Amino acid sequence: MSKANDPSLKSWIEVELNSDFPIQNLPFGIFKTQSSSPRVGVAIGDQVLDLAILNKLGYLDDLKIDNAIFTNQFLNDFIALGKQTTNAVRERISHLLNSNTADLRDNKEARAKVLQYISNVQMQMPVRVGDYTDFYSSIDHATNVGTMFRDPNNALLPNWKHLPVGYHGRASSITISGTNFHRPKGQTKPSETEPPVYGPCKLLDFELETAFIIGKGTQLGESISTENADDHIFGMVLFNDWSARDIQTWEYVPLGPFLAKNFASTVSPWVVSLEALEPFRVPGYKQDPKVLPYLEYTGEKNIDITLDVFIQPENAEETIVSHSNYKFMYWTMEQQLAHHTVNGCNMNVGDMLASGTISGPTPDSFGSMLEITWRGTKPVKMSDGTERKFINDNDSVIIRGYCKKDGLRIGFGESRAKALPAL
Ligand code: MN
C-alpha cells in the first residue's frame, strides 16, 4: 500500500475532521480562476494546490513533467503519463504537504502562489470523455426494476448473473457538478390504449452511480484481464445518470436507453485515485452461479464507499432520500472492464465507465426515485413539507460520497445539478 495512505499522516494545512480531502486523499481535478486559465489541481482540506505553479517553482523538478501537462483543460494528458508517474506525483505532494516537511510549509511566498481556497475557483470537467458506458451491476436495483416492470418471481433476466449488462451512453452530455439543465422533452405513452404524445417528461429521476476513469488505453483487439484491470483504472467520481422514466418506458425496446438518458449526466469534479481507495477495499458479493473463467477474480475487489443522495427544493433545506454504498455492487469494476474488452473493444484514456444505479437491500438505500417511491406509490416528504414522487422543476439533486475506516475519512466532494423547467 502507498505511503501516502498512512492514516497517521498530518498536513501543515489545517484540514477539518470531516473534510473529504485530508492528506491521504489528494484527488486530481481541473480548475480555473478569474485570472487564470484551466489547470491541474489537487484538493487538500478546503484548498486547491496548483500543480502548474508547483511544477514551475521546481517542487516537482526531478519528475521531469512538461508544464503543458498541468496547464491543461483536461487531466487526460496527465493520466496518460501512466500510474508510475501519477502515483509519484501523489507521493511527492503527500511529502510536500506533510507537517514534517519544511520546503513549502516555511516558504510563505511560494505557499501564497500555489494554494487557493476551493470556494474561490471554478471546477471544470476533469477529463475529456471519449466514450461513456453505463452498466447495470447492482443486484438490488436490477431486482427492484425487474419486480416492478416484469415478474417478481423472475426479476432478473437470464443473463444478469452471467455477465455485467451494460450499454453505450452519450459522452457529450456529461457535465460537471453545478451545471443545471432543462427538463427534457420527448415522446411518452400515456396508457396502453392511447397514442404517444410529445411534451416535457413527467417522471424525471436521478440515478445514484459512481464512474471510473480509464487510465491506460488498449489497442483494438486487446482484452484486459480482471487481474490487470486495476492498472487501467485511474480513479473514480460520483455520477448522477439523470433519467426520464416515462420516455424510457416507451422508447427502450428493443435497443435500450436513448433519449431518456442522454440529456444530462452530472459528475463530481475531483477524481479520487484508485490508490487512495485501496485501504477501503472489501470482499465482493458471493457470485452464484459461478462466473466464466474470464470474469473470475481474486482478492477483495469491492470498495466501501458510503453514498448519500439529497433533494433540495428551491429555497428549502436539503432532504436525504437515499443512504447507499458502493459495496452493494454485484459486479466489480475489474469484472466490468474484463467483460467490456473481452471481445477486443479498445479503451482510451479518459473513457468513463459508470456503475449503474447503486441500490442497497433496504428501501432507505435505494438509488433512484423510481425505487424509493416505488413508481410513485410511496411519495417522500421534503423538509419544506412538500412531497416528491419524482424530481420537480427547480429541485437540485446532490450526491455525496466518502470512505471511512479506523478514523480515516476520504471523500469525493459532490455531484450537484438543478432541474430547470422545460424550455
Ligand atoms: Mn444508469
Tab-separated table of C-alpha atoms and ligand atoms in Angstrom:
chain	number	residue	atom	x	y	z
A	1	MET	CA	0.000	0.000	0.000
A	2	SER	CA	1.168	3.508	-0.815
A	3	LYS	CA	2.959	5.544	1.855
A	4	ALA	CA	0.566	8.374	1.027
A	5	ASN	CA	-2.299	6.309	2.515
A	6	ASP	CA	-0.819	6.124	6.037
A	7	PRO	CA	-3.663	7.161	8.391
A	8	SER	CA	-1.189	8.795	10.775
A	9	LEU	CA	-0.032	11.386	8.201
A	10	LYS	CA	-0.829	15.007	9.037
A	11	SER	CA	-0.570	18.074	6.861
A	12	TRP	CA	0.647	21.538	7.845
A	13	ILE	CA	-2.513	22.718	6.114
A	14	GLU	CA	-5.349	22.588	8.572
A	15	VAL	CA	-7.936	20.019	7.493
A	16	GLU	CA	-11.252	19.730	9.310
A	17	LEU	CA	-12.064	16.339	10.785
A	18	ASN	CA	-14.985	15.642	8.436
A	19	SER	CA	-13.280	17.052	5.342
A	20	ASP	CA	-13.397	14.948	2.154
A	21	PHE	CA	-9.824	15.943	1.355
A	22	PRO	CA	-7.299	15.036	4.063
A	23	ILE	CA	-3.674	14.426	3.069
A	24	GLN	CA	-4.453	10.704	2.489
A	25	ASN	CA	-6.789	11.535	-0.428
A	26	LEU	CA	-5.155	14.103	-2.771
A	27	PRO	CA	-7.647	13.801	-5.661
A	28	PHE	CA	-6.931	15.444	-9.010
A	29	GLY	CA	-9.151	17.957	-10.786
A	30	ILE	CA	-9.168	20.832	-13.258
A	31	PHE	CA	-9.861	24.343	-12.018
A	32	LYS	CA	-9.694	27.900	-13.225
A	33	THR	CA	-9.986	31.312	-11.629
A	34	GLN	CA	-10.993	34.729	-12.954
A	35	SER	CA	-7.344	35.450	-13.651
A	36	SER	CA	-6.028	32.015	-14.664
A	37	SER	CA	-6.727	29.533	-17.439
A	38	PRO	CA	-7.690	25.919	-16.630
A	39	ARG	CA	-5.011	23.883	-14.878
A	40	VAL	CA	-4.473	20.719	-12.854
A	41	GLY	CA	-5.080	20.957	-9.129
A	42	VAL	CA	-5.107	18.704	-6.086
A	43	ALA	CA	-7.610	19.187	-3.256
A	44	ILE	CA	-6.325	19.460	0.310
A	45	GLY	CA	-8.823	20.482	3.026
A	46	ASP	CA	-10.736	23.478	1.702
A	47	GLN	CA	-7.881	24.474	-0.607
A	48	VAL	CA	-6.561	23.540	-4.021
A	49	LEU	CA	-2.890	23.083	-4.824
A	50	ASP	CA	-1.960	24.474	-8.252
A	51	LEU	CA	0.278	21.856	-9.897
A	52	ALA	CA	1.207	24.131	-12.808
A	53	ILE	CA	2.742	26.676	-10.449
A	54	LEU	CA	4.137	23.999	-8.124
A	55	ASN	CA	5.961	22.466	-11.084
A	56	LYS	CA	7.128	25.861	-12.340
A	57	LEU	CA	8.575	26.671	-8.936
A	58	GLY	CA	10.640	23.485	-9.149
A	59	TYR	CA	8.933	21.370	-6.494
A	60	LEU	CA	8.367	18.534	-8.978
A	61	ASP	CA	11.600	19.016	-10.917
A	62	ASP	CA	13.045	15.516	-10.719
A	63	LEU	CA	9.761	14.054	-12.012
A	64	LYS	CA	10.510	15.862	-15.298
A	65	ILE	CA	6.950	16.663	-16.318
A	66	ASP	CA	6.391	19.198	-19.117
A	67	ASN	CA	4.368	22.069	-17.637
A	68	ALA	CA	1.926	21.869	-20.562
A	69	ILE	CA	0.632	18.708	-18.873
A	70	PHE	CA	-0.528	20.863	-15.948
A	71	THR	CA	-1.691	23.972	-17.829
A	72	ASN	CA	-4.291	21.859	-19.498
A	73	GLN	CA	-8.071	21.952	-19.623
A	74	PHE	CA	-8.312	18.190	-19.032
A	75	LEU	CA	-6.485	15.540	-16.989
A	76	ASN	CA	-6.167	13.182	-19.989
A	77	ASP	CA	-2.529	14.022	-20.809
A	78	PHE	CA	-1.546	13.817	-17.141
A	79	ILE	CA	-3.305	10.466	-16.726
A	80	ALA	CA	-1.675	9.202	-19.934
A	81	LEU	CA	1.777	9.622	-18.313
A	82	GLY	CA	0.976	6.361	-16.548
A	83	LYS	CA	0.484	5.266	-12.963
A	84	GLN	CA	4.177	5.229	-12.205
A	85	THR	CA	4.283	8.987	-12.805
A	86	THR	CA	0.852	9.970	-11.486
A	87	ASN	CA	1.432	7.970	-8.301
A	88	ALA	CA	4.853	9.575	-7.934
A	89	VAL	CA	3.177	12.997	-8.171
A	90	ARG	CA	0.668	11.988	-5.483
A	91	GLU	CA	3.503	10.703	-3.252
A	92	ARG	CA	5.509	13.892	-3.802
A	93	ILE	CA	2.541	16.109	-2.927
A	94	SER	CA	1.909	13.980	0.162
A	95	HIS	CA	5.532	14.607	1.162
A	96	LEU	CA	5.402	18.358	0.442
A	97	LEU	CA	2.172	18.824	2.415
A	98	ASN	CA	3.344	16.679	5.335
A	99	SER	CA	3.590	18.615	8.592
A	100	ASN	CA	7.222	17.474	8.939
A	101	THR	CA	8.320	18.783	5.512
A	102	ALA	CA	9.573	22.362	5.654
A	103	ASP	CA	10.166	23.107	1.912
A	104	LEU	CA	6.772	24.568	1.107
A	105	ARG	CA	5.496	24.919	4.666
A	106	ASP	CA	8.127	27.535	5.518
A	107	ASN	CA	8.129	29.347	2.163
A	108	LYS	CA	5.366	31.896	2.610
A	109	GLU	CA	5.806	33.404	-0.843
A	110	ALA	CA	5.545	30.058	-2.659
A	111	ARG	CA	2.651	28.955	-0.485
A	112	ALA	CA	0.659	32.032	-1.448
A	113	LYS	CA	1.243	31.227	-5.122
A	114	VAL	CA	0.326	27.536	-5.109
A	115	LEU	CA	-2.682	27.483	-2.762
A	116	GLN	CA	-6.151	28.920	-3.163
A	117	TYR	CA	-9.479	28.317	-1.469
A	118	ILE	CA	-11.690	25.931	-3.430
A	119	SER	CA	-14.558	28.366	-2.843
A	120	ASN	CA	-12.665	30.929	-4.976
A	121	VAL	CA	-12.081	28.696	-8.001
A	122	GLN	CA	-14.295	27.239	-10.683
A	123	MET	CA	-14.079	23.486	-11.138
A	124	GLN	CA	-14.178	22.123	-14.707
A	125	MET	CA	-14.865	18.735	-16.301
A	126	PRO	CA	-11.864	16.695	-15.092
A	127	VAL	CA	-11.443	14.664	-18.277
A	128	ARG	CA	-12.356	14.817	-21.936
A	129	VAL	CA	-14.654	11.797	-22.108
A	130	GLY	CA	-14.234	9.996	-25.405
A	131	ASP	CA	-16.612	7.152	-24.688
A	132	TYR	CA	-19.083	6.535	-21.912
A	133	THR	CA	-20.545	3.194	-20.860
A	134	ASP	CA	-23.214	2.608	-18.248
A	135	PHE	CA	-23.568	-0.751	-16.518
A	136	TYR	CA	-26.478	-2.279	-14.611
A	137	SER	CA	-24.494	-4.023	-11.894
A	138	SER	CA	-26.385	-3.573	-8.612
A	139	ILE	CA	-28.379	-6.703	-7.855
A	140	ASP	CA	-30.863	-4.902	-5.620
A	141	HIS	CA	-31.520	-2.275	-8.293
A	142	ALA	CA	-31.949	-4.852	-11.060
A	143	THR	CA	-34.223	-6.923	-8.802
A	144	ASN	CA	-36.355	-3.897	-7.889
A	145	VAL	CA	-36.769	-2.828	-11.525
A	146	GLY	CA	-37.486	-6.402	-12.655
A	147	THR	CA	-40.054	-6.791	-9.892
A	148	MET	CA	-41.817	-3.550	-10.820
A	149	PHE	CA	-41.882	-3.938	-14.587
A	150	ARG	CA	-41.824	-7.683	-15.198
A	151	ASP	CA	-42.231	-10.510	-12.729
A	152	PRO	CA	-41.346	-10.547	-9.003
A	153	ASN	CA	-40.625	-14.277	-9.291
A	154	ASN	CA	-38.211	-13.826	-12.194
A	155	ALA	CA	-36.980	-10.315	-11.542
A	156	LEU	CA	-33.508	-10.868	-13.016
A	157	LEU	CA	-33.252	-11.680	-16.707
A	158	PRO	CA	-31.435	-14.965	-17.514
A	159	ASN	CA	-28.155	-13.244	-18.474
A	160	TRP	CA	-27.898	-10.998	-15.404
A	161	LYS	CA	-25.778	-13.212	-13.130
A	162	HIS	CA	-23.578	-14.367	-16.014
A	163	LEU	CA	-22.357	-11.021	-17.352
A	164	PRO	CA	-22.303	-7.365	-16.296
A	165	VAL	CA	-25.070	-5.926	-18.501
A	166	GLY	CA	-24.263	-2.515	-19.980
A	167	TYR	CA	-24.947	-0.077	-22.827
A	168	HIS	CA	-23.042	2.665	-24.612
A	169	GLY	CA	-24.180	6.083	-23.469
A	170	ARG	CA	-23.565	9.615	-24.697
A	171	ALA	CA	-20.288	11.313	-23.696
A	172	SER	CA	-21.164	14.818	-24.941
A	173	SER	CA	-23.810	15.493	-22.295
A	174	ILE	CA	-21.722	14.513	-19.267
A	175	THR	CA	-21.285	17.755	-17.349
A	176	ILE	CA	-19.501	18.980	-14.262
A	177	SER	CA	-21.299	19.405	-10.939
A	178	GLY	CA	-23.128	22.739	-10.828
A	179	THR	CA	-24.261	22.573	-14.455
A	180	ASN	CA	-28.034	22.897	-14.440
A	181	PHE	CA	-30.169	21.539	-17.276
A	182	HIS	CA	-33.692	21.820	-18.602
A	183	ARG	CA	-36.254	19.098	-18.104
A	184	PRO	CA	-36.094	17.005	-21.272
A	185	LYS	CA	-38.940	16.814	-23.769
A	186	GLY	CA	-39.845	13.792	-25.801
A	187	GLN	CA	-42.326	11.062	-26.625
A	188	THR	CA	-44.262	9.291	-23.923
A	189	LYS	CA	-47.234	6.974	-23.981
A	190	PRO	CA	-49.950	7.968	-21.503
A	191	SER	CA	-51.531	4.478	-21.493
A	192	GLU	CA	-51.560	1.216	-23.418
A	193	THR	CA	-54.569	2.227	-25.495
A	194	GLU	CA	-53.680	5.865	-26.219
A	195	PRO	CA	-51.248	7.016	-28.928
A	196	PRO	CA	-47.909	8.558	-27.921
A	197	VAL	CA	-47.729	12.284	-27.094
A	198	TYR	CA	-44.933	14.846	-27.195
A	199	GLY	CA	-44.058	17.131	-24.278
A	200	PRO	CA	-41.914	17.670	-21.189
A	201	CYS	CA	-41.004	14.481	-19.337
A	202	LYS	CA	-43.207	13.978	-16.271
A	203	LEU	CA	-41.149	11.354	-14.458
A	204	LEU	CA	-37.687	12.890	-14.082
A	205	ASP	CA	-35.393	10.793	-11.905
A	206	PHE	CA	-31.808	10.597	-10.687
A	207	GLU	CA	-29.627	7.506	-10.664
A	208	LEU	CA	-27.076	7.200	-7.861
A	209	GLU	CA	-23.904	5.946	-9.525
A	210	THR	CA	-20.146	6.148	-9.484
A	211	ALA	CA	-17.934	6.068	-12.565
A	212	PHE	CA	-14.361	5.007	-13.087
A	213	ILE	CA	-11.964	6.676	-15.486
A	214	ILE	CA	-9.711	4.716	-17.802
A	215	GLY	CA	-6.052	5.471	-17.056
A	216	LYS	CA	-4.348	3.243	-19.614
A	217	GLY	CA	-5.741	2.546	-23.047
A	218	THR	CA	-5.727	-0.597	-25.160
A	219	GLN	CA	-5.478	-1.278	-28.876
A	220	LEU	CA	-8.392	-2.669	-30.848
A	221	GLY	CA	-8.331	-6.435	-30.437
A	222	GLU	CA	-6.712	-6.403	-26.982
A	223	SER	CA	-8.508	-7.561	-23.848
A	224	ILE	CA	-7.972	-6.605	-20.196
A	225	SER	CA	-7.995	-9.388	-17.611
A	226	THR	CA	-9.577	-8.966	-14.181
A	227	GLU	CA	-6.048	-9.372	-12.828
A	228	ASN	CA	-4.671	-6.430	-14.854
A	229	ALA	CA	-7.792	-4.275	-14.674
A	230	ASP	CA	-6.566	-2.042	-11.837
A	231	ASP	CA	-3.603	-0.939	-13.990
A	232	HIS	CA	-6.148	0.513	-16.405
A	233	ILE	CA	-8.295	2.327	-13.827
A	234	PHE	CA	-7.087	5.821	-12.880
A	235	GLY	CA	-9.766	6.745	-10.364
A	236	MET	CA	-13.409	7.309	-9.554
A	237	VAL	CA	-16.004	10.092	-9.456
A	238	LEU	CA	-19.615	10.387	-8.330
A	239	PHE	CA	-22.067	10.134	-11.204
A	240	ASN	CA	-25.744	11.102	-11.479
A	241	ASP	CA	-27.228	9.418	-14.538
A	242	TRP	CA	-30.349	11.585	-14.861
A	243	SER	CA	-33.215	9.587	-16.337
A	244	ALA	CA	-36.624	10.366	-17.853
A	245	ARG	CA	-38.629	7.317	-16.777
A	246	ASP	CA	-41.702	7.969	-18.954
A	247	ILE	CA	-39.584	8.490	-22.077
A	248	GLN	CA	-37.536	5.402	-21.170
A	249	THR	CA	-40.554	3.093	-20.791
A	250	TRP	CA	-41.802	3.921	-24.286
A	251	GLU	CA	-38.511	4.071	-26.202
A	252	TYR	CA	-36.259	1.402	-24.725
A	253	VAL	CA	-37.434	-1.688	-26.615
A	254	PRO	CA	-35.536	-3.279	-28.315
A	255	LEU	CA	-32.216	-1.366	-28.246
A	256	GLY	CA	-32.153	0.057	-24.727
A	257	PRO	CA	-31.981	3.580	-23.272
A	258	PHE	CA	-31.577	6.502	-25.678
A	259	LEU	CA	-33.164	9.957	-25.196
A	260	ALA	CA	-34.280	9.064	-21.672
A	261	LYS	CA	-30.639	9.174	-20.592
A	262	ASN	CA	-28.574	11.296	-22.954
A	263	PHE	CA	-29.852	14.773	-21.989
A	264	ALA	CA	-27.613	15.123	-18.898
A	265	SER	CA	-25.314	13.262	-16.531
A	266	THR	CA	-23.564	15.051	-13.663
A	267	VAL	CA	-20.105	14.164	-12.338
A	268	SER	CA	-18.232	15.338	-9.250
A	269	PRO	CA	-15.097	17.384	-10.069
A	270	TRP	CA	-12.391	15.549	-8.093
A	271	VAL	CA	-11.039	12.246	-9.374
A	272	VAL	CA	-10.132	10.080	-6.378
A	273	SER	CA	-7.293	7.790	-7.411
A	274	LEU	CA	-7.735	4.040	-7.136
A	275	GLU	CA	-4.620	4.078	-4.934
A	276	ALA	CA	-6.301	6.384	-2.394
A	277	LEU	CA	-9.270	3.988	-2.303
A	278	GLU	CA	-7.178	0.841	-1.694
A	279	PRO	CA	-7.492	0.905	2.142
A	280	PHE	CA	-11.267	0.691	1.781
A	281	ARG	CA	-11.445	-2.475	-0.315
A	282	VAL	CA	-13.901	-5.097	0.962
A	283	PRO	CA	-14.892	-8.551	-0.293
A	284	GLY	CA	-17.253	-8.641	-3.242
A	285	TYR	CA	-20.672	-10.232	-3.475
A	286	LYS	CA	-20.690	-14.014	-3.456
A	287	GLN	CA	-21.396	-14.792	-7.095
A	288	ASP	CA	-23.627	-17.789	-7.631
A	289	PRO	CA	-23.760	-19.316	-10.228
A	290	LYS	CA	-20.019	-19.359	-10.735
A	291	VAL	CA	-18.913	-16.914	-13.431
A	292	LEU	CA	-16.997	-17.885	-16.557
A	293	PRO	CA	-13.189	-18.009	-16.124
A	294	TYR	CA	-12.558	-14.624	-17.812
A	295	LEU	CA	-14.744	-12.987	-15.114
A	296	GLU	CA	-13.160	-14.743	-12.146
A	297	TYR	CA	-11.004	-12.652	-9.862
A	298	THR	CA	-9.096	-12.973	-6.607
A	299	GLY	CA	-8.786	-10.686	-3.620
A	300	GLU	CA	-11.067	-8.031	-2.192
A	301	LYS	CA	-12.327	-6.016	-5.137
A	302	ASN	CA	-15.352	-4.195	-3.849
A	303	ILE	CA	-14.981	-0.816	-2.098
A	304	ASP	CA	-16.782	0.504	0.982
A	305	ILE	CA	-17.963	3.931	-0.196
A	306	THR	CA	-20.912	5.496	1.624
A	307	LEU	CA	-23.165	7.228	-0.911
A	308	ASP	CA	-25.889	9.692	0.066
A	309	VAL	CA	-28.453	11.443	-2.130
A	310	PHE	CA	-30.244	14.655	-1.197
A	311	ILE	CA	-33.049	16.605	-2.854
A	312	GLN	CA	-33.073	20.345	-2.322
A	313	PRO	CA	-36.246	22.110	-3.433
A	314	GLU	CA	-35.859	25.778	-4.451
A	315	ASN	CA	-35.366	27.938	-1.329
A	316	ALA	CA	-35.558	24.964	1.041
A	317	GLU	CA	-33.182	22.782	3.010
A	318	GLU	CA	-31.798	19.516	1.649
A	319	THR	CA	-33.594	16.271	2.494
A	320	ILE	CA	-31.717	12.986	2.395
A	321	VAL	CA	-33.570	10.441	0.244
A	322	SER	CA	-31.000	7.647	-0.037
A	323	HIS	CA	-28.172	6.259	2.067
A	324	SER	CA	-26.450	3.598	-0.024
A	325	ASN	CA	-22.997	2.117	-0.513
A	326	TYR	CA	-20.794	1.118	-3.446
A	327	LYS	CA	-20.099	-2.192	-1.673
A	328	PHE	CA	-23.587	-3.382	-2.683
A	329	MET	CA	-22.404	-3.833	-6.284
A	330	TYR	CA	-22.683	-7.406	-7.571
A	331	TRP	CA	-20.161	-6.930	-10.400
A	332	THR	CA	-16.817	-5.273	-9.628
A	333	MET	CA	-15.088	-2.650	-11.795
A	334	GLU	CA	-12.449	-5.255	-12.658
A	335	GLN	CA	-15.116	-7.620	-13.985
A	336	GLN	CA	-16.870	-4.814	-15.867
A	337	LEU	CA	-13.620	-3.889	-17.591
A	338	ALA	CA	-12.735	-7.508	-18.385
A	339	HIS	CA	-16.190	-8.064	-19.857
A	340	HIS	CA	-16.169	-4.777	-21.814
A	341	THR	CA	-12.892	-5.703	-23.531
A	342	VAL	CA	-13.289	-9.484	-23.854
A	343	ASN	CA	-14.357	-9.007	-27.478
A	344	GLY	CA	-11.385	-6.747	-28.273
A	345	CYS	CA	-13.220	-3.438	-27.757
A	346	ASN	CA	-10.498	-0.816	-27.211
A	347	MET	CA	-10.313	1.589	-24.263
A	348	ASN	CA	-8.970	5.142	-24.332
A	349	VAL	CA	-7.609	7.298	-21.534
A	350	GLY	CA	-10.461	9.391	-20.141
A	351	ASP	CA	-13.249	6.965	-21.034
A	352	MET	CA	-15.876	6.818	-18.313
A	353	LEU	CA	-17.498	3.579	-17.193
A	354	ALA	CA	-20.404	4.076	-14.817
A	355	SER	CA	-21.615	1.544	-12.272
A	356	GLY	CA	-25.311	1.646	-12.957
A	357	THR	CA	-27.762	2.664	-10.239
A	358	ILE	CA	-26.454	1.553	-6.843
A	359	SER	CA	-29.234	0.316	-4.590
A	360	GLY	CA	-28.775	-1.469	-1.297
A	361	PRO	CA	-31.039	-4.157	0.128
A	362	THR	CA	-33.279	-1.855	2.200
A	363	PRO	CA	-35.686	0.880	0.955
A	364	ASP	CA	-33.632	3.665	2.587
A	365	SER	CA	-30.681	2.622	0.408
A	366	PHE	CA	-32.429	2.584	-2.984
A	367	GLY	CA	-30.610	4.624	-5.638
A	368	SER	CA	-33.448	6.161	-7.689
A	369	MET	CA	-36.832	7.791	-7.055
A	370	LEU	CA	-38.383	5.022	-9.154
A	371	GLU	CA	-37.438	2.583	-6.393
A	372	ILE	CA	-37.613	4.917	-3.357
A	373	THR	CA	-41.237	5.861	-4.106
A	374	TRP	CA	-41.931	2.520	-5.796
A	375	ARG	CA	-43.118	4.049	-9.103
A	376	GLY	CA	-44.652	6.996	-7.267
A	377	THR	CA	-46.868	4.948	-4.943
A	378	LYS	CA	-44.940	5.983	-1.804
A	379	PRO	CA	-44.091	9.700	-2.016
A	380	VAL	CA	-41.295	11.054	0.174
A	381	LYS	CA	-41.579	14.172	2.325
A	382	MET	CA	-39.239	17.121	1.856
A	383	SER	CA	-38.019	19.409	4.633
A	384	ASP	CA	-40.442	22.115	3.463
A	385	GLY	CA	-43.460	19.807	3.841
A	386	THR	CA	-43.946	19.149	0.124
A	387	GLU	CA	-43.886	15.628	-1.302
A	388	ARG	CA	-41.934	14.092	-4.150
A	389	LYS	CA	-42.734	11.101	-6.336
A	390	PHE	CA	-40.074	12.098	-8.860
A	391	ILE	CA	-37.974	15.264	-9.384
A	392	ASN	CA	-39.833	18.598	-9.661
A	393	ASP	CA	-38.755	21.683	-11.602
A	394	ASN	CA	-36.061	23.664	-9.754
A	395	ASP	CA	-35.164	20.752	-7.464
A	396	SER	CA	-31.437	20.211	-7.015
A	397	VAL	CA	-30.149	16.675	-6.584
A	398	ILE	CA	-26.896	16.264	-4.673
A	399	ILE	CA	-24.838	13.086	-4.390
A	400	ARG	CA	-22.089	12.892	-1.770
A	401	GLY	CA	-19.719	10.009	-1.107
A	402	TYR	CA	-16.968	9.104	1.304
A	403	CYS	CA	-14.958	6.187	2.726
A	404	LYS	CA	-14.327	5.838	6.453
A	405	LYS	CA	-12.155	3.386	8.359
A	406	ASP	CA	-10.037	3.450	11.516
A	407	GLY	CA	-10.516	7.180	11.993
A	408	LEU	CA	-9.564	7.980	8.397
A	409	ARG	CA	-12.133	9.557	6.089
A	410	ILE	CA	-11.624	10.398	2.435
A	411	GLY	CA	-14.407	11.739	0.226
A	412	PHE	CA	-15.435	12.681	-3.268
A	413	GLY	CA	-16.999	16.102	-2.753
A	414	GLU	CA	-20.346	16.293	-4.503
A	415	SER	CA	-22.272	15.969	-7.731
A	416	ARG	CA	-24.983	18.658	-7.826
A	417	ALA	CA	-27.350	19.876	-10.517
A	418	LYS	CA	-30.709	21.565	-10.702
A	419	ALA	CA	-33.538	20.528	-12.992
A	420	LEU	CA	-34.803	23.730	-14.607
A	421	PRO	CA	-38.250	23.881	-16.234
A	422	ALA	CA	-38.511	22.551	-19.803
A	423	LEU	CA	-37.639	25.106	-22.493
B	1	MN	MN	-27.723	4.480	-15.264
